[in-house]
Coordinates of C-alpha atoms in Angstrom, one line a residue:
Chain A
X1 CA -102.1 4.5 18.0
X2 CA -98.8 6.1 19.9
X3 CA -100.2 4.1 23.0
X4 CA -100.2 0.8 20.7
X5 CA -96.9 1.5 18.9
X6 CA -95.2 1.9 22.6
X7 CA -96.3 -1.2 23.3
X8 CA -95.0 -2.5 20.5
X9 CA -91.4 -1.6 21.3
X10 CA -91.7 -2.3 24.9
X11 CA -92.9 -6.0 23.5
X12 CA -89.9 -5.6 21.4
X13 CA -88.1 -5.3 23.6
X14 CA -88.7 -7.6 25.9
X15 CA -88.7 -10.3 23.1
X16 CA -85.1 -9.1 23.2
X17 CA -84.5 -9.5 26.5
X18 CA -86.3 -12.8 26.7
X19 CA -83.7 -14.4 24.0
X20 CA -80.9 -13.3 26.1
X21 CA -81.3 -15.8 29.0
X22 CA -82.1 -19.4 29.0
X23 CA -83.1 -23.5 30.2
X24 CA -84.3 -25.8 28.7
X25 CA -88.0 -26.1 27.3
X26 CA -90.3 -28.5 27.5
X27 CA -91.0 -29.8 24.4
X28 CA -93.8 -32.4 24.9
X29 CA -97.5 -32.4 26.0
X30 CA -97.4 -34.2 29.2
X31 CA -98.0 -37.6 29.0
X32 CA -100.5 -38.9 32.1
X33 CA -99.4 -42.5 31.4
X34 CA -96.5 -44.2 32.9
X35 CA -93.4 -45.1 30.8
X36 CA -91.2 -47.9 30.8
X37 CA -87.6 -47.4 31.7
X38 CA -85.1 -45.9 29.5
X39 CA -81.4 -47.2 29.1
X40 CA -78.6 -44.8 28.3
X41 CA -74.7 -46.9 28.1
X42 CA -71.8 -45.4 26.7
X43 CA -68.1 -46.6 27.0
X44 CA -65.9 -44.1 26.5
X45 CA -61.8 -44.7 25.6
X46 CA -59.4 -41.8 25.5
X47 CA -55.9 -41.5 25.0
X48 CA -53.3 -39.0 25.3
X49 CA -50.5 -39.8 23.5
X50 CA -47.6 -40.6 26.1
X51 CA -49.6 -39.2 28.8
X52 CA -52.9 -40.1 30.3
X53 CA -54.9 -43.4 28.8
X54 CA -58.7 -43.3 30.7
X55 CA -61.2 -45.8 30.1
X56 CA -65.1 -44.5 31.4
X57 CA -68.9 -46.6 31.7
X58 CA -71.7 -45.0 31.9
X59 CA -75.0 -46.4 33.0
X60 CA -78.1 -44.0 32.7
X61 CA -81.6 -45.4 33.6
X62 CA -84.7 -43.0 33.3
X63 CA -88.6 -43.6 34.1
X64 CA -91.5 -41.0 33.7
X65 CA -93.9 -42.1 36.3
X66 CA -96.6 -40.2 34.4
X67 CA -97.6 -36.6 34.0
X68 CA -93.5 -36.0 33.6
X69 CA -92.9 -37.2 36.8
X70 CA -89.4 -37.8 36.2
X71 CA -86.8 -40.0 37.6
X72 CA -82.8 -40.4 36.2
X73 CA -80.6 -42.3 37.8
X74 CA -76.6 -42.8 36.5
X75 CA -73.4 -45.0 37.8
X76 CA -70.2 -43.9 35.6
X77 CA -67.3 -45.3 36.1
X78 CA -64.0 -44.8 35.2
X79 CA -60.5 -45.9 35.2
X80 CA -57.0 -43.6 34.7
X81 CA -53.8 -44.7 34.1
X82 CA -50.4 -43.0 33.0
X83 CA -48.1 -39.4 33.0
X84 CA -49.3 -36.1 33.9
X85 CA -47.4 -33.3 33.2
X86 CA -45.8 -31.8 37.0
X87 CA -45.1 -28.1 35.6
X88 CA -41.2 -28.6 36.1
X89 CA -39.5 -26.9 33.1
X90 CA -37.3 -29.4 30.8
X91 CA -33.1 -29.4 31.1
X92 CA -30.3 -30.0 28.9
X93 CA -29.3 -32.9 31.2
X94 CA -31.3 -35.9 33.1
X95 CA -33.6 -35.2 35.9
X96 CA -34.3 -36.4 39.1
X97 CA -38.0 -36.5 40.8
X98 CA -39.6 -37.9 43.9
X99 CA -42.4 -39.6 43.7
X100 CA -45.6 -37.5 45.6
X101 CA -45.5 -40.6 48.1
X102 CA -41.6 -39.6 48.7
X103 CA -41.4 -43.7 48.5
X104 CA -39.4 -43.5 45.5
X105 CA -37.4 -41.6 42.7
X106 CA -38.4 -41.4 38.6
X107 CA -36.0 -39.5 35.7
X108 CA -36.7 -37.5 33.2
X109 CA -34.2 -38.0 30.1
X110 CA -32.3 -34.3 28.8
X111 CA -34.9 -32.5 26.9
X112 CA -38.3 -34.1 28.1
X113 CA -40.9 -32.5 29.6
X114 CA -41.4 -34.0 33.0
X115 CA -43.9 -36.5 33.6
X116 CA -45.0 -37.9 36.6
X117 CA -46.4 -41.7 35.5
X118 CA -47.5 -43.0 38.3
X119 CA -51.1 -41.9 38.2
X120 CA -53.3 -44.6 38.4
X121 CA -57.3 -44.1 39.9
X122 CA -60.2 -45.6 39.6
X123 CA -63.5 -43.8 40.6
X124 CA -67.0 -44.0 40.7
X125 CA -70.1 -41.8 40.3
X126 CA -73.3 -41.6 41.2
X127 CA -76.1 -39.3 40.4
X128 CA -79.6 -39.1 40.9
X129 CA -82.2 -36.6 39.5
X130 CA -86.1 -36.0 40.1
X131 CA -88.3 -33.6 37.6
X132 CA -92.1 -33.0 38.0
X133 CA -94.3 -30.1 37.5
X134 CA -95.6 -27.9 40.2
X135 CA -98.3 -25.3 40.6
X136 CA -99.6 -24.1 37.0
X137 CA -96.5 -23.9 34.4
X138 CA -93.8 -24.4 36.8
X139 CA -91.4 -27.4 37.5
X140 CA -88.8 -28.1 40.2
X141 CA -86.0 -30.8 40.3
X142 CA -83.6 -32.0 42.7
X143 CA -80.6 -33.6 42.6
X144 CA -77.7 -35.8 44.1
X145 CA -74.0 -36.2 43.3
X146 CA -71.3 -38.5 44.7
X147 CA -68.2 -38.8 43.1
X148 CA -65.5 -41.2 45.2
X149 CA -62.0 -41.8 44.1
X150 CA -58.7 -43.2 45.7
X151 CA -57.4 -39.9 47.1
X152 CA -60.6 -37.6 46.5
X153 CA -64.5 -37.5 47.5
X154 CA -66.8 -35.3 46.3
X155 CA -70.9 -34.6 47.0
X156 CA -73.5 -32.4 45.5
X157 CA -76.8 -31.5 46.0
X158 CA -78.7 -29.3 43.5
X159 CA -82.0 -27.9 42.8
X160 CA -84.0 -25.7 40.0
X161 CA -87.1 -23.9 39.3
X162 CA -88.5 -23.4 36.3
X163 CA -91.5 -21.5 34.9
X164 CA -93.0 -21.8 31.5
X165 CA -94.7 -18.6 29.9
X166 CA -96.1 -18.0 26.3
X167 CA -97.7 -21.5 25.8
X168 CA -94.3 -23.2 26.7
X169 CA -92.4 -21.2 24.0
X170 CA -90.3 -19.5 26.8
X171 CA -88.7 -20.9 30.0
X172 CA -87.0 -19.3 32.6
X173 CA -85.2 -20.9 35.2
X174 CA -83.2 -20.4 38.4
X175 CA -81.2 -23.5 39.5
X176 CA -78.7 -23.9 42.6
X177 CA -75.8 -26.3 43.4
X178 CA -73.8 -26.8 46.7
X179 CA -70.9 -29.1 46.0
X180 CA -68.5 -30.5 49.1
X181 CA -65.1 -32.1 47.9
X182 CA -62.6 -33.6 50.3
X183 CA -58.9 -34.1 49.2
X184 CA -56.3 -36.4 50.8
X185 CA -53.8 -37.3 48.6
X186 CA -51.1 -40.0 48.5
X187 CA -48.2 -38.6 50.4
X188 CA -50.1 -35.8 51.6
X189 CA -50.5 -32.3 50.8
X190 CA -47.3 -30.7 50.4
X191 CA -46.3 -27.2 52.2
X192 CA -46.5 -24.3 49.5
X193 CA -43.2 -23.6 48.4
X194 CA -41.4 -26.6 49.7
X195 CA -38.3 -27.7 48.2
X196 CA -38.5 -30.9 46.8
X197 CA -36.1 -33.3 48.8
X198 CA -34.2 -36.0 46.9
X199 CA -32.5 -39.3 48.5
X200 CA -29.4 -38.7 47.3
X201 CA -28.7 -35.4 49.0
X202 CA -29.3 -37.3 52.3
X203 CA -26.4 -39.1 54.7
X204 CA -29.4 -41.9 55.8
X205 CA -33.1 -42.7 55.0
X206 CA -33.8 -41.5 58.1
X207 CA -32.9 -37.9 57.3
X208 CA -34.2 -38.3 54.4
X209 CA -37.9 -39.4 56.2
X210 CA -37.8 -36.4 58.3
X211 CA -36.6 -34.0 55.2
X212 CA -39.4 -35.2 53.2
X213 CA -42.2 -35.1 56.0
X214 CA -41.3 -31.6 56.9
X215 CA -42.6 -30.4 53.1
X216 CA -45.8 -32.3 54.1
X217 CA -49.3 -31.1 56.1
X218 CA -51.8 -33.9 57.6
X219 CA -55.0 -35.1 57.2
X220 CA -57.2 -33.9 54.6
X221 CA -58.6 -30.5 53.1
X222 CA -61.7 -29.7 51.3
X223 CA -63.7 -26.9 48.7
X224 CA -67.3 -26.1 48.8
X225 CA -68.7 -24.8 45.8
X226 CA -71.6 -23.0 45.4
X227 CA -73.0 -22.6 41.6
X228 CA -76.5 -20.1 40.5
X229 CA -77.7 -20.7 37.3
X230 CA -80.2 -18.2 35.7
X231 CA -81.5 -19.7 32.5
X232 CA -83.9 -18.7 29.3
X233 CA -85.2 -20.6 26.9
X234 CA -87.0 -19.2 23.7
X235 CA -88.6 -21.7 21.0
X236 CA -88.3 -18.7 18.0
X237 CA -90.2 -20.7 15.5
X238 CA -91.0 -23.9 14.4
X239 CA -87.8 -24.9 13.9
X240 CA -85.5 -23.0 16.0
X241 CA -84.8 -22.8 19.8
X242 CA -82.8 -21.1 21.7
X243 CA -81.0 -20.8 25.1
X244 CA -79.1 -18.2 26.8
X245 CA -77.7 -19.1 30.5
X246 CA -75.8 -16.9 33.3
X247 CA -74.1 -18.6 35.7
X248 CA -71.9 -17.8 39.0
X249 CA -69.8 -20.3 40.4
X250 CA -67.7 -19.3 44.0
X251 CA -65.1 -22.1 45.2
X252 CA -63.7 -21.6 48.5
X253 CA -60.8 -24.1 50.3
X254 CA -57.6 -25.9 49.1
X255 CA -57.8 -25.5 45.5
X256 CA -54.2 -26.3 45.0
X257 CA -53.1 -29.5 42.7
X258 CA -50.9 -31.1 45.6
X259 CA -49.3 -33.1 42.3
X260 CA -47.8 -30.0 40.7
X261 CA -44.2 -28.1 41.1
X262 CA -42.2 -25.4 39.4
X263 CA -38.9 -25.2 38.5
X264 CA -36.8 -22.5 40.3
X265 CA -34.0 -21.2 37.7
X266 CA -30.8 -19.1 37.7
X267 CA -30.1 -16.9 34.6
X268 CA -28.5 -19.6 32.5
X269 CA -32.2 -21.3 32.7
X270 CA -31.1 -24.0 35.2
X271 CA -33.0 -25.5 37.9
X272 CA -31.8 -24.7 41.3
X273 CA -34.9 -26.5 42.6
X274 CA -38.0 -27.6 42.7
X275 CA -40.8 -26.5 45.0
X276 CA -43.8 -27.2 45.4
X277 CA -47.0 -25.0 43.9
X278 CA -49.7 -22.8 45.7
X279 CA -52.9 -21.6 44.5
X280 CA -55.3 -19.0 46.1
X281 CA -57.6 -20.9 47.8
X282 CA -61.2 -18.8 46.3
X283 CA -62.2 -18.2 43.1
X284 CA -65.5 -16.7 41.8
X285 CA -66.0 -17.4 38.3
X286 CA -69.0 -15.9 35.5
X287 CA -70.3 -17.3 32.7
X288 CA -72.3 -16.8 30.1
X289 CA -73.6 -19.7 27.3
X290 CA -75.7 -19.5 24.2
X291 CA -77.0 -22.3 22.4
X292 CA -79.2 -22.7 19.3
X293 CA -80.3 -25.3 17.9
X294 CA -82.2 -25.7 14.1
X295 CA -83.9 -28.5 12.8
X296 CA -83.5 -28.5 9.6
X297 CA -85.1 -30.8 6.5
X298 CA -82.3 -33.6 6.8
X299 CA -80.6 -33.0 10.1
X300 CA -80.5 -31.3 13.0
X301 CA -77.4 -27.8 13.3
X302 CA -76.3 -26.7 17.0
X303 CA -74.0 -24.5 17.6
X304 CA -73.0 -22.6 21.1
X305 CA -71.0 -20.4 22.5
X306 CA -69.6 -19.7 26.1
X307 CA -67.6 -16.8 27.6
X308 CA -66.4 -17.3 31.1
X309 CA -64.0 -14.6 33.3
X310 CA -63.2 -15.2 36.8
X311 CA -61.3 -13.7 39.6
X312 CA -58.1 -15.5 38.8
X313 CA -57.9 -13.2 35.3
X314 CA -58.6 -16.4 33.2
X315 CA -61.2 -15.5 30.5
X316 CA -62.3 -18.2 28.3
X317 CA -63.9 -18.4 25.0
X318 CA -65.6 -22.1 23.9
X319 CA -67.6 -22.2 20.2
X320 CA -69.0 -25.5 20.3
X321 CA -71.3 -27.0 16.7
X322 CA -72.8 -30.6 15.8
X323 CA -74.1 -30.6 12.5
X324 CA -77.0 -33.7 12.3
X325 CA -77.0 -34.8 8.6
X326 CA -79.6 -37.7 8.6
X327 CA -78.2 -40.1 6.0
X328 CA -81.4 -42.6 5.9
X329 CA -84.9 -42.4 7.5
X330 CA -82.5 -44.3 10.1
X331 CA -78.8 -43.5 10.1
X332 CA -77.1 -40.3 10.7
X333 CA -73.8 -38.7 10.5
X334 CA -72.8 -36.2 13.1
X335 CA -69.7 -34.3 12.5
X336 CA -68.3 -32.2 15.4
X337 CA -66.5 -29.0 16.0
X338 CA -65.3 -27.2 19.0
X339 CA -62.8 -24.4 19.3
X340 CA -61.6 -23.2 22.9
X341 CA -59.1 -20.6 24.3
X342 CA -58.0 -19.1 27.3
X343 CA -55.8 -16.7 29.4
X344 CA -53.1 -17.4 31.6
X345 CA -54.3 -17.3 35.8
X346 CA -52.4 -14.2 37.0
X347 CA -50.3 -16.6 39.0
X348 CA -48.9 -18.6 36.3
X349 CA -45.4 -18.9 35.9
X350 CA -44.0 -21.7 33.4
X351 CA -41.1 -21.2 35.8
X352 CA -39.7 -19.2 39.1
X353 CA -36.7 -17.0 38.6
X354 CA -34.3 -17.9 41.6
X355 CA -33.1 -14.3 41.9
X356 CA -36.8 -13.1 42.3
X357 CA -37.9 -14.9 46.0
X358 CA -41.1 -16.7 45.8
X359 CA -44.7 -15.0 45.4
X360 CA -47.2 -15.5 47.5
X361 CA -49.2 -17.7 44.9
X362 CA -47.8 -19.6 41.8
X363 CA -48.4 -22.5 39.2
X364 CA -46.6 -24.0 36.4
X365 CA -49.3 -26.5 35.3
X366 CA -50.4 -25.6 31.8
X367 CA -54.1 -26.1 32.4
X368 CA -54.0 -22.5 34.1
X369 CA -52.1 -21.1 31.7
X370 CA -53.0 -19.9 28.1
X371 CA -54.1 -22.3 25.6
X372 CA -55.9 -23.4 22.7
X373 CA -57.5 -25.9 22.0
X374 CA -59.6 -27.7 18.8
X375 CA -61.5 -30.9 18.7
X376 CA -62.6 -32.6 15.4
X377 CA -65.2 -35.6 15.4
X378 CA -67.5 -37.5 14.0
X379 CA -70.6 -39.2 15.2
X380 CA -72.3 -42.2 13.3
X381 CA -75.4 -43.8 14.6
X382 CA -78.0 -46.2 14.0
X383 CA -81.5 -45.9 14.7
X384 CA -82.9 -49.4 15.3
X385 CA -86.9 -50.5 16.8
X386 CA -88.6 -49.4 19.7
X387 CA -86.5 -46.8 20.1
X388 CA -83.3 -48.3 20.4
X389 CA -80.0 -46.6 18.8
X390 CA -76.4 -47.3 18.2
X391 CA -74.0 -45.1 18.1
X392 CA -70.2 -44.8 17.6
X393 CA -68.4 -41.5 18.4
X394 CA -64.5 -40.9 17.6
X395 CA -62.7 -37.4 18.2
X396 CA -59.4 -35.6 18.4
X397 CA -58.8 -33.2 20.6
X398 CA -55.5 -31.0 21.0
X399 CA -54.4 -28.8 23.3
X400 CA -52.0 -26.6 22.5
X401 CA -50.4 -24.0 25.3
X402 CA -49.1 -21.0 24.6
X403 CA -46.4 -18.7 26.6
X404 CA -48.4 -15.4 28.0
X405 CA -45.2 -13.3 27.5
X406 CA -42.1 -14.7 29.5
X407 CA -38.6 -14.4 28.0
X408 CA -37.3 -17.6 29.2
X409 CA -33.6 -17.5 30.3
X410 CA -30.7 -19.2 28.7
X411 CA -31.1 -23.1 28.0
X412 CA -35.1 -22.8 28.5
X413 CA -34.8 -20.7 25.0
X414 CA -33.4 -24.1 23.3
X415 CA -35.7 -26.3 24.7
X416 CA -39.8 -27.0 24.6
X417 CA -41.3 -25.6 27.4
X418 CA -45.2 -25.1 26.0
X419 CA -45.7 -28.8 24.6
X420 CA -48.8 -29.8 22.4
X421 CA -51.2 -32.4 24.1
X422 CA -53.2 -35.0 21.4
X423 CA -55.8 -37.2 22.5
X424 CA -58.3 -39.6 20.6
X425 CA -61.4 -40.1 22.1
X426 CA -63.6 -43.3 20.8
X427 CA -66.9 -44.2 22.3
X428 CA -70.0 -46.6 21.8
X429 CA -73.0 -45.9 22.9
X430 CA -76.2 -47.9 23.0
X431 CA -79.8 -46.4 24.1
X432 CA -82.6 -48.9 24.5
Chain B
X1 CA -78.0 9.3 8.5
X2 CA -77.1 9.2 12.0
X3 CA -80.6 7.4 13.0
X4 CA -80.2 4.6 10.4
X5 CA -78.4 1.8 12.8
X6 CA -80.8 2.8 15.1
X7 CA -84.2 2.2 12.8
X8 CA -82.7 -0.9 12.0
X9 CA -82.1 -1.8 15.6
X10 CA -86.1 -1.3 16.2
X11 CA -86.9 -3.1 13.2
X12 CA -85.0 -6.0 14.1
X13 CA -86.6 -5.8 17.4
X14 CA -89.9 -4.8 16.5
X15 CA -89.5 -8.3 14.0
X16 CA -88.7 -10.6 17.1
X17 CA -91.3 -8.8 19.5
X18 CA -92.5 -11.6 21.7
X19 CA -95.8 -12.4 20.2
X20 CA -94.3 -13.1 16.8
X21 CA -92.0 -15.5 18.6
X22 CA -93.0 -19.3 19.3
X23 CA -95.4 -21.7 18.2
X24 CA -98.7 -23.3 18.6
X25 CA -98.7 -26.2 20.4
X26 CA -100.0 -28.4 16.9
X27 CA -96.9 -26.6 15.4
X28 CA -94.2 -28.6 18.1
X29 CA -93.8 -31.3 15.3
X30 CA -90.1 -30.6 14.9
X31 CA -89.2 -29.5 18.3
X32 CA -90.6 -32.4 19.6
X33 CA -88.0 -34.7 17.8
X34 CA -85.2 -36.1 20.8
X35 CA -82.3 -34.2 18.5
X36 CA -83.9 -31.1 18.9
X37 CA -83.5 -31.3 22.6
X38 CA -81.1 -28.5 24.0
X39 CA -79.1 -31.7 25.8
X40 CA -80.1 -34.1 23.4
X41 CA -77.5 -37.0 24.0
X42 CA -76.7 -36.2 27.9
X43 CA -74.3 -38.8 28.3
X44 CA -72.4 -37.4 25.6
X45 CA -72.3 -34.2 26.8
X46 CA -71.1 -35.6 30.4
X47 CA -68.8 -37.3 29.3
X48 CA -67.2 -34.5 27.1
X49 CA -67.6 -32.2 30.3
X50 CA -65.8 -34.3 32.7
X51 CA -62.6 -34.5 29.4
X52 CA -62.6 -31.1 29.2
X53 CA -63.3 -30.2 33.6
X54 CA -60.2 -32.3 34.1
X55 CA -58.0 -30.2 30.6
X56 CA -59.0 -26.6 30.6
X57 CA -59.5 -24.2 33.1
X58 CA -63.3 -23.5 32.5
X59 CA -66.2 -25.4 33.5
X60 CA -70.0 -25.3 33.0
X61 CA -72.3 -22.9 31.0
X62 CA -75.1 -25.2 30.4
X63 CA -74.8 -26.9 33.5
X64 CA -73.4 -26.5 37.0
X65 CA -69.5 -25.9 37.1
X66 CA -68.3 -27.1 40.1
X67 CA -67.4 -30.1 42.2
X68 CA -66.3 -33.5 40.7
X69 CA -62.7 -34.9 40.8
X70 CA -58.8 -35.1 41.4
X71 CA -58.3 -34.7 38.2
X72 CA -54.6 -34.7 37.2

């Protein structure tokens, strides 16, 4: 009996244990027959207000072969157009910017946040995917990635293992990514810390040219990224499942944003300069995500949760839900909820004190510093024959960056330096 | 007094031991449903990846983190 009750806990806990990590489960028998192609297509609209507008295609094409021989093939697409904030701080008076090509000058009116609208990129992605069982109760997959834009390339390769146990009620998988990205932006990449030169201050373009050259480096740079993924999945009853995933993610290479500056201020709050910003150039990044999901009488409930930390001190906290509600044996509503927040990279500064000198690494742009962030949506589709579905998809998200605890100085007190960021998102989807 | 959290602890656990977790295979009705996938509507959940890659400083969880674009 003490044997018996021992092995209870020890099955205890293990249960336990098994909960806490997580991939996805196969939820079928295998099906020996081959299946005709399935079409995933979605075009996606979103819009910042006053900033970015991006327009992105999707085209998702999918084929079991038989005995979940799996193929999925996808082409997105996407166009961007608009401002991006450059992480210069506001002024009481009109500002002057070069352009990241040097080719030409924009202003920013007293009081604006400056915005750089010249963005404008179109690029296009391909991936391809292959699933099939191996051995008894395992499965492997393998994977390509190319992503090509304008100024930017980047490839991927990825594969993953995964073993069922327990009549396929748990999963646990181990998955690997390498990822190659190549930068070479418009203008080129600037020299950390470089003043940005200005036509005006010049005698002749000439000296201008040379002014403006000198803050850049040639030719390209490039990341590789290398991502593990340790997953478990856990179907607790019949209906609830469950997924816990670790993941480690190290970058390594230029993982500056070429496009973004800081401000360098005196004690009244007013720029001096502008110069150009510099990022460490690794970062190793954790994360951990939980996801359950609960079929319920009239709808479906999923709710997650992800915690990641990484070597740059930014810790991040994402609660993510979609609640199903089935309105008719073929429509369904599907509101949506997501909550994120984050901490400030230990080298963010909204600004650079012109008594201080420069540090060795620094960044205005708001996506490294802290923030909140909600998103509110709702999901209606429409189930229709043979599988086919409809489905329209519009959201709000926010942004909303907060200052980590820097007492601005003089005019910066007056004037909006952590601006809120609104975006709609509106898509259509259509599956057949 | 003291050992109460932890009898609760082992009852909780001792409630999800392994064996009472699951279902039989003729018991996969629900599960089997495409919303009860774990990435049931991928392209959604791409697409609201690559939005919030290119926003917020955090990536991945469910899937691979890195690579992808310029992003500005």
């Amino acid at each position: 009996m003490q044997l018996n009750q021992r092995n209870n806990i020890l099955g205890a806990l293990t249960a336990a244990t098994c909960t806490l990590l997580g991939a996805p489960a196969v939820s079928q028998e295998a099906q020996s027959v081959e299946e005709p192609w399935k079409f995933d297509t979605a075009i996606l609209y979103y819009g910042e207000s006053e900033r970015v507008t991006a327009v992105e295609g999707v085209f998702s094409a999918t084929k079991d072969f038989g005995n979940e021989h799996i193929f999925n093939g996808k082409v997105t697409i996407d166009g961007l157009t608009g401002a991006s904030a450059t992480g210069a701080v506001p002024q009481p008076t009109a500002q002057t910017f070069t352009r990241p090509s040097g080719k030409d000058e924009y202003d920013i009116a007293a009081t604006e946040i400056p915005l750089d609208d010249t963005f404008r990129d179109t690029r296009v992605q391909l991936n391809g995917q292959w699933t099939q069982p191996a051995w008894q109760d395992y499965r492997v997959s393998g994977g390509l990635h190319v992503s090509k834009e304008y100024d930017y390339l980047s490839m991927a390769v990825n594969g993953a293992l995964a073993k069922d146990f327990n009549q396929r009620n748990t999963t646990v998988s181990l998955g690997l990514s390498y990822a190659f990205d190549s930068i070479d932006p418009e203008g080129g990449r600037p020299v950390a810390f470089a003043s940005m030169p200005l036509k005006r201050d010049f005698a002749s373009e000439q000296q201008y040219q040379d002014a403006f050259d000198a803050t850049r480096l040639t030719g390209s740079d490039d990341k590789n990224t290398l991502d593990l993924l340790l997953g478990v999945t856990q179907v607790i009853n019949r209906r609830t499942i469950m997924q816990l995933n670790y993941g480690v993610s190290a970058v390594d290479g230029y993982l500056t944003d070429p496009f973004k500056m800081l401000s360098v201020v005196n004690t009244q709050g007013l720029t001096q300069a502008l110069v150009y910003e510099n990022r460490p150039d690794n970062r190793t990044r954790h994360n951990v995500f939980w996801q359950t999901k609960y079929a319920m009488d009239s709808g479906v409930a999923d709710i997650s949760y992800r915690f990641t930390t990484d070597d740059w001190d930014i810790d991040s906290h994402t609660l993510d839900s979609r609640l199903r509600y089935n309105l008719s044996p073929n429509t369904y509503i599907q509101p949506h909820f997501r909550y994120y927040q984050q901490s400030a990279a230990d080298f963010y500064q909204p600004y650079l004190m012109a008594s201080d000198g420069l540090p060795q690494f620094a960044s205005a742009d708001y996506r490294v510093g802290e923030m909140t962030a909600f998103t509110l949506g709702v999901k209606y589709g429409v189930l229709l024959d043979q599988g086919k579905e409809l489905a329209f998809r519009l959201e709000y998200y926010q942004q909303d960056p907060k200052n980590p605890g820097f007492d601005a100085p003089g005019v910066l007190q007056d004037l909006d330096l952590y601006p809120s960021v609104k975006a709609v998102m509106a898509q259509v989807s259509y599956r057949f | 007094m003291k050992r109460k959290p932890v009898i609760v602890i082992c009852l909780a656990l001792s409630l999800s031991a392994c064996a009472s977790l699951g279902v039989k295979p003729w018991e996969r009705d629900l599960l089997a449903k495409d919303e009860m996938a774990l990435s049931a509507d991928p392209v959604d959940l791409a697409l609201d990846d690559h939005i919030y890659f290119s926003k917020e400083a955090a990536s991945g969880g469910r899937a691979f983190a890195g690579g992808g674009c310029g992003c500005n």
